[in-house]
PDB file of C-alpha atoms in Angstrom:
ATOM      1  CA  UNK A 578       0.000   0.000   0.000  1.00 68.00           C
ATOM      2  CA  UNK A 579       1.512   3.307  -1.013  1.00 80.00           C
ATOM      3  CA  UNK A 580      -0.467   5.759   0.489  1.00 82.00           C
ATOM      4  CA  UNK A 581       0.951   9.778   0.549  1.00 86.00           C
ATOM      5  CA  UNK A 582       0.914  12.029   3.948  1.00 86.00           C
ATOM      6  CA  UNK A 583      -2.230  13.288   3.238  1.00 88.00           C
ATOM      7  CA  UNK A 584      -4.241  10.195   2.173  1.00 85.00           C
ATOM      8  CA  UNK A 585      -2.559   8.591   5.516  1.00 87.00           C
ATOM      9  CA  UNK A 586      -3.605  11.455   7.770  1.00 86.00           C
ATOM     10  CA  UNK A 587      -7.439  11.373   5.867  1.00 86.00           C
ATOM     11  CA  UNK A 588      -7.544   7.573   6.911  1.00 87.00           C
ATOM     12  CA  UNK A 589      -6.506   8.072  10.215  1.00 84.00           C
ATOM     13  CA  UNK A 590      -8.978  10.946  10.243  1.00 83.00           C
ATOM     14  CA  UNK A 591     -11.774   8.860   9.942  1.00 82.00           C
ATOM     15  CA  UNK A 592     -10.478   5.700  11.659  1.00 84.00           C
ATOM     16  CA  UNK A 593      -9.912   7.536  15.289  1.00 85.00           C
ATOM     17  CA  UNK A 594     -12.465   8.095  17.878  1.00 82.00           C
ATOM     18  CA  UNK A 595     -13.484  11.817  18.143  1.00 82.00           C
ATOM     19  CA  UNK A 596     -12.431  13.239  21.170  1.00 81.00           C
ATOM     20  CA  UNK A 597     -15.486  14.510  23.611  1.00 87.00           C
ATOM     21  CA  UNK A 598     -13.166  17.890  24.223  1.00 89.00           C
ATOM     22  CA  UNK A 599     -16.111  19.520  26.039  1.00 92.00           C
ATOM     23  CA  UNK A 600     -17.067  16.508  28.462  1.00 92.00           C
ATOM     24  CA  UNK A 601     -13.555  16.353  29.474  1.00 91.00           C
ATOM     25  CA  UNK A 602     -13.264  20.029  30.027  1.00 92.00           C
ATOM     26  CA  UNK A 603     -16.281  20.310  32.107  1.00 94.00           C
ATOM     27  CA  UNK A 604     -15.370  17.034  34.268  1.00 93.00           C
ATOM     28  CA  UNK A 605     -11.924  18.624  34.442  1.00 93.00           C
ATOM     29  CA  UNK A 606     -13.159  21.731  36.101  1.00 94.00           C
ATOM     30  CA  UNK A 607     -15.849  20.030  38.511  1.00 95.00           C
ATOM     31  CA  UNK A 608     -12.884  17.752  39.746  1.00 94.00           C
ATOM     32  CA  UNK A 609     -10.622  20.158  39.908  1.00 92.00           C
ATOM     33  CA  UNK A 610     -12.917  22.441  41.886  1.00 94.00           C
ATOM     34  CA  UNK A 611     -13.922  20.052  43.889  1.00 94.00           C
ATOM     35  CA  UNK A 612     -10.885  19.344  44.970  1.00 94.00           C
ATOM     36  CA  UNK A 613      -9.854  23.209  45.291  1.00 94.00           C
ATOM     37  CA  UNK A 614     -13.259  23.546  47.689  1.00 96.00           C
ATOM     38  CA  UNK A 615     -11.918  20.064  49.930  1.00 96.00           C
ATOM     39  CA  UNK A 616      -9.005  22.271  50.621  1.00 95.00           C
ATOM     40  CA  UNK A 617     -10.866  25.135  51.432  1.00 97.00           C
ATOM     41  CA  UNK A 618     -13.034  22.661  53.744  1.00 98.00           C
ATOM     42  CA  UNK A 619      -9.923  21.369  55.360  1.00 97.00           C
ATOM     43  CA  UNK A 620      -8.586  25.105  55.730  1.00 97.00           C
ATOM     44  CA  UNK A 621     -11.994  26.008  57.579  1.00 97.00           C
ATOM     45  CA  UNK A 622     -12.081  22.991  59.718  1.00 97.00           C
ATOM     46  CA  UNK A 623      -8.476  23.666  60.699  1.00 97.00           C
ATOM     47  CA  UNK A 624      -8.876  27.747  61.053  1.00 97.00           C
ATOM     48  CA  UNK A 625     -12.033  25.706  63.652  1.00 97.00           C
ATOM     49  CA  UNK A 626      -9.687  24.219  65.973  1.00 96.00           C
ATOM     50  CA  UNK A 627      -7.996  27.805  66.647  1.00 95.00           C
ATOM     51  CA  UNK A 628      -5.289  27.760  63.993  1.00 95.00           C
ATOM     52  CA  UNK A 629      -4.452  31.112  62.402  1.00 96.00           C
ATOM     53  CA  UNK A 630      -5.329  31.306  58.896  1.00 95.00           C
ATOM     54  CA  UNK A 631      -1.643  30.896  57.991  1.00 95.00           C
ATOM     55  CA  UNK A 632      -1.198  28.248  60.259  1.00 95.00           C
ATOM     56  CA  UNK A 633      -3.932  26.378  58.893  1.00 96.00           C
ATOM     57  CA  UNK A 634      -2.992  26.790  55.211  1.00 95.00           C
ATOM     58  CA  UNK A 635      -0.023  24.478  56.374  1.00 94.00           C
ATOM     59  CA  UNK A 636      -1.874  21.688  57.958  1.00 95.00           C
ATOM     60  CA  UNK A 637      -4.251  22.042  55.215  1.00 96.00           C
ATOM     61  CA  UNK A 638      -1.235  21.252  52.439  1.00 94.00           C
ATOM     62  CA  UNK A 639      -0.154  18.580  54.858  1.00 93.00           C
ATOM     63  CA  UNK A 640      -3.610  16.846  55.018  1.00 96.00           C
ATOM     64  CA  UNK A 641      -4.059  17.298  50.905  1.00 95.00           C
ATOM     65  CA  UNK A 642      -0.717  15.760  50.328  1.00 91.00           C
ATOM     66  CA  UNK A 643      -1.715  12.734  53.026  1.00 93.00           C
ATOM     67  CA  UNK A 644      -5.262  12.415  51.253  1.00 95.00           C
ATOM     68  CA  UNK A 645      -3.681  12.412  48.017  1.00 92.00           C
ATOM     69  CA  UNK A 646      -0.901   9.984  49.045  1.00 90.00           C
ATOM     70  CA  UNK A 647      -3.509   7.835  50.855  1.00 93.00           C
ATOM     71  CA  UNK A 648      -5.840   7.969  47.249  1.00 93.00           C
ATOM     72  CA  UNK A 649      -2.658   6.833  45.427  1.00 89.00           C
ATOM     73  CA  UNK A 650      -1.782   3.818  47.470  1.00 87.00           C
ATOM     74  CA  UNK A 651      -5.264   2.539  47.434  1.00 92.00           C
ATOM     75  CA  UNK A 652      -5.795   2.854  43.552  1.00 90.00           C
ATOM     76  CA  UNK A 653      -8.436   6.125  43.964  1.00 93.00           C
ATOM     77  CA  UNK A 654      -6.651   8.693  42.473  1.00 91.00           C
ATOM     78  CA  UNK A 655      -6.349   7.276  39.203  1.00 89.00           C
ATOM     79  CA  UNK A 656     -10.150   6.384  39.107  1.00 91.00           C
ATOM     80  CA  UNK A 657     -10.541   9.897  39.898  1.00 92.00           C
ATOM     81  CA  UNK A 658      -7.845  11.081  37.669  1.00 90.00           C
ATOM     82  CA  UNK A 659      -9.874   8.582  35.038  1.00 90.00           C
ATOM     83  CA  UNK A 660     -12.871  11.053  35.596  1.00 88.00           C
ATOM     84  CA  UNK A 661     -11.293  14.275  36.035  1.00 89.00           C
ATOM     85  CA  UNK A 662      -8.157  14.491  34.242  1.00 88.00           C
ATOM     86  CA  UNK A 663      -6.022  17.782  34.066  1.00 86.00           C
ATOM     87  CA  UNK A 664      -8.416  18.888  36.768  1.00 88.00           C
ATOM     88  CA  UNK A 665      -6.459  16.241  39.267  1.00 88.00           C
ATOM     89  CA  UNK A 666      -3.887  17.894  38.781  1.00 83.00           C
ATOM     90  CA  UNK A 667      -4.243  20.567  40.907  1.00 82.00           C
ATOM     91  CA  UNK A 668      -0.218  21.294  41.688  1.00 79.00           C
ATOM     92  CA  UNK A 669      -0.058  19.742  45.569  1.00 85.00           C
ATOM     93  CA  UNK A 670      -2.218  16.861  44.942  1.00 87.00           C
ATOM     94  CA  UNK A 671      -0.748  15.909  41.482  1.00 84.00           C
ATOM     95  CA  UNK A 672       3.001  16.480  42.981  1.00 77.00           C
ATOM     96  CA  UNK A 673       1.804  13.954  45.717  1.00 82.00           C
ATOM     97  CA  UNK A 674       0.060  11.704  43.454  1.00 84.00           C
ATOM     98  CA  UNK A 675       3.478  11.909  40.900  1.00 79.00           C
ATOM     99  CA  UNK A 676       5.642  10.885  43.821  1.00 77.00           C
ATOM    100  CA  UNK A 677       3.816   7.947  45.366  1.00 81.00           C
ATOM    101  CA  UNK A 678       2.765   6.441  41.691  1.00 79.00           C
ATOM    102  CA  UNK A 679       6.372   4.726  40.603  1.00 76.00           C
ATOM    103  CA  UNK A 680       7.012   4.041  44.407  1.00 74.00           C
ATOM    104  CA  UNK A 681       3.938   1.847  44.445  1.00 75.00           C
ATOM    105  CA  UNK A 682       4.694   1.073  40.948  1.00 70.00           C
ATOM    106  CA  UNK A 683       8.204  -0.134  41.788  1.00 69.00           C
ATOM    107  CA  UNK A 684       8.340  -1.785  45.381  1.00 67.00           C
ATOM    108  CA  UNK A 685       8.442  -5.027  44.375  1.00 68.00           C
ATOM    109  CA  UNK A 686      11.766  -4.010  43.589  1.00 70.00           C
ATOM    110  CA  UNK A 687      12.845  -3.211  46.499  1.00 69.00           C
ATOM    111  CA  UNK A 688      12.846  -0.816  49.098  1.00 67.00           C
ATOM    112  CA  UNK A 689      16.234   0.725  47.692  1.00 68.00           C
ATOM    113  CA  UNK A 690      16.185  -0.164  44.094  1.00 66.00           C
ATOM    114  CA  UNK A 691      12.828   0.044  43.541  1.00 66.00           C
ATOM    115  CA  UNK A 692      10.615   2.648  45.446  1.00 68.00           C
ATOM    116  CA  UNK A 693      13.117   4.907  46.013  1.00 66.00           C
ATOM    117  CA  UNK A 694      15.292   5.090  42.962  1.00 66.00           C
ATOM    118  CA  UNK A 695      12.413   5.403  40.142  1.00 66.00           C
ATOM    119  CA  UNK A 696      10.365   8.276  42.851  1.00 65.00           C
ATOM    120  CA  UNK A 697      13.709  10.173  42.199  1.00 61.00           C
ATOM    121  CA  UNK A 698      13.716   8.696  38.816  1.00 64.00           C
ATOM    122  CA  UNK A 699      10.136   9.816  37.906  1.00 58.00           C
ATOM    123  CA  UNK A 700       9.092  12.213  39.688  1.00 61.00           C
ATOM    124  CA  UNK A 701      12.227  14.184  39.860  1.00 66.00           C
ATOM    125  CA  UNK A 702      14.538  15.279  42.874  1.00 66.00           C
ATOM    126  CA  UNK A 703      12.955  18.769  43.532  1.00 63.00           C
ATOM    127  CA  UNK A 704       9.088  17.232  43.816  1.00 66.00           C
ATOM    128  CA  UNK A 705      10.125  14.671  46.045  1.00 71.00           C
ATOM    129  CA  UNK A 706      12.598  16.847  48.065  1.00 75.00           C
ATOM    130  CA  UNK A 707      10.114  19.654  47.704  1.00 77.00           C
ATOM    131  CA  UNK A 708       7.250  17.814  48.593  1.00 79.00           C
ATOM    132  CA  UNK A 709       8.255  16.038  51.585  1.00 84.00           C
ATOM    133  CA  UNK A 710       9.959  19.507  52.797  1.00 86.00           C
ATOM    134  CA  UNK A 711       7.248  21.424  52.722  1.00 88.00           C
ATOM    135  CA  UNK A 712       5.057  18.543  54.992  1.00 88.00           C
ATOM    136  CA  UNK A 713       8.126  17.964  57.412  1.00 91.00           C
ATOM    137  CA  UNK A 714       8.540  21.916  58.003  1.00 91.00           C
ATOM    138  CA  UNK A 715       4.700  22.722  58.286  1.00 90.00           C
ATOM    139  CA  UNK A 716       3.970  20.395  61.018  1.00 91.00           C
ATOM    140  CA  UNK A 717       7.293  21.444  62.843  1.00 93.00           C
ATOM    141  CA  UNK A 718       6.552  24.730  62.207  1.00 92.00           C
ATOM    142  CA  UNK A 719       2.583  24.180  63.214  1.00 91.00           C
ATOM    143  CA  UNK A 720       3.598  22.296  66.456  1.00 92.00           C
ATOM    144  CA  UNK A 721       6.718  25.000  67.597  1.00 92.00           C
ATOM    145  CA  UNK A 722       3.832  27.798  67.042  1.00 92.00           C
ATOM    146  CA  UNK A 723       1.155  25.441  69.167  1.00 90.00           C
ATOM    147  CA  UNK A 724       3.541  24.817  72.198  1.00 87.00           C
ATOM    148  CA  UNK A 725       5.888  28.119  72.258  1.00 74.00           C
TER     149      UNK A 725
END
């Protein structure tokens, strides 16, 4: 068969699915908002218990990153991510979600070789340095403000 570029690109034309652009904008935004108003439901129940707004914005990055981490390792996220596409990621719950993937992905490998080589190997140094960071110095940073 000798087809030329544009023959080849009129078959494949009419050979591929259409994409539903529109659906997966809209479900884009509703997940993505609904996971933008979560946080701001975490923020309020946090700014609840007598954190100051700043103080709150912390815990409520840490808890986002733990819910997103926890949605990972049980195989939620990408149902979700299935769903909602660009709208999951929404930049701390993606970074989370990018992190934990390969390390699930890749523990049969090891602790070592697998998990933590391809995180670093996926994900990148700065999101997992970044990432983990930003929870370690919020909650040290939440707790020194709570006790001193």
């Amino acid at each position: 068969m000798n087809m030329s570029n544009e023959d080849y690109l009129d078959y494949v034309g009419k050979k591929s699915k259409k994409s539903p652009l529109w659906k997966d904008c809209v479900f884009a935004f509703l997940i993505g908002g609904a996971i933008c108003c979560l946080g701001q439901l975490i923020q309020n129940g946090w700014m609840s218990t007598g954190l100051a707004k700043q103080d709150a914005g912390t815990a409520t990055s840490c808890t986002l990153v733990f819910l997103s981490a926890l949605l990972t390792g049980l195989n939620l996220y990408s149902k979700l991510a299935r769903y909602g596409g660009a709208g999951t990621l929404v930049p701390i719950t993606g970074f989370a979600n990018a992190v934990v993937s390969p390390a699930i992905d890749f523990k049969s490998e090891g602790f070592v070789t697998g998990m933590a080589s391809r995180m670093f190997q996926v994900a990148g140094p700065v999101l997992v340095f970044g990432t983990t960071a930003s929870v370690v110095y919020g909650v040290i940073l939440m707790l020194l403000k709570q006790w001193g």
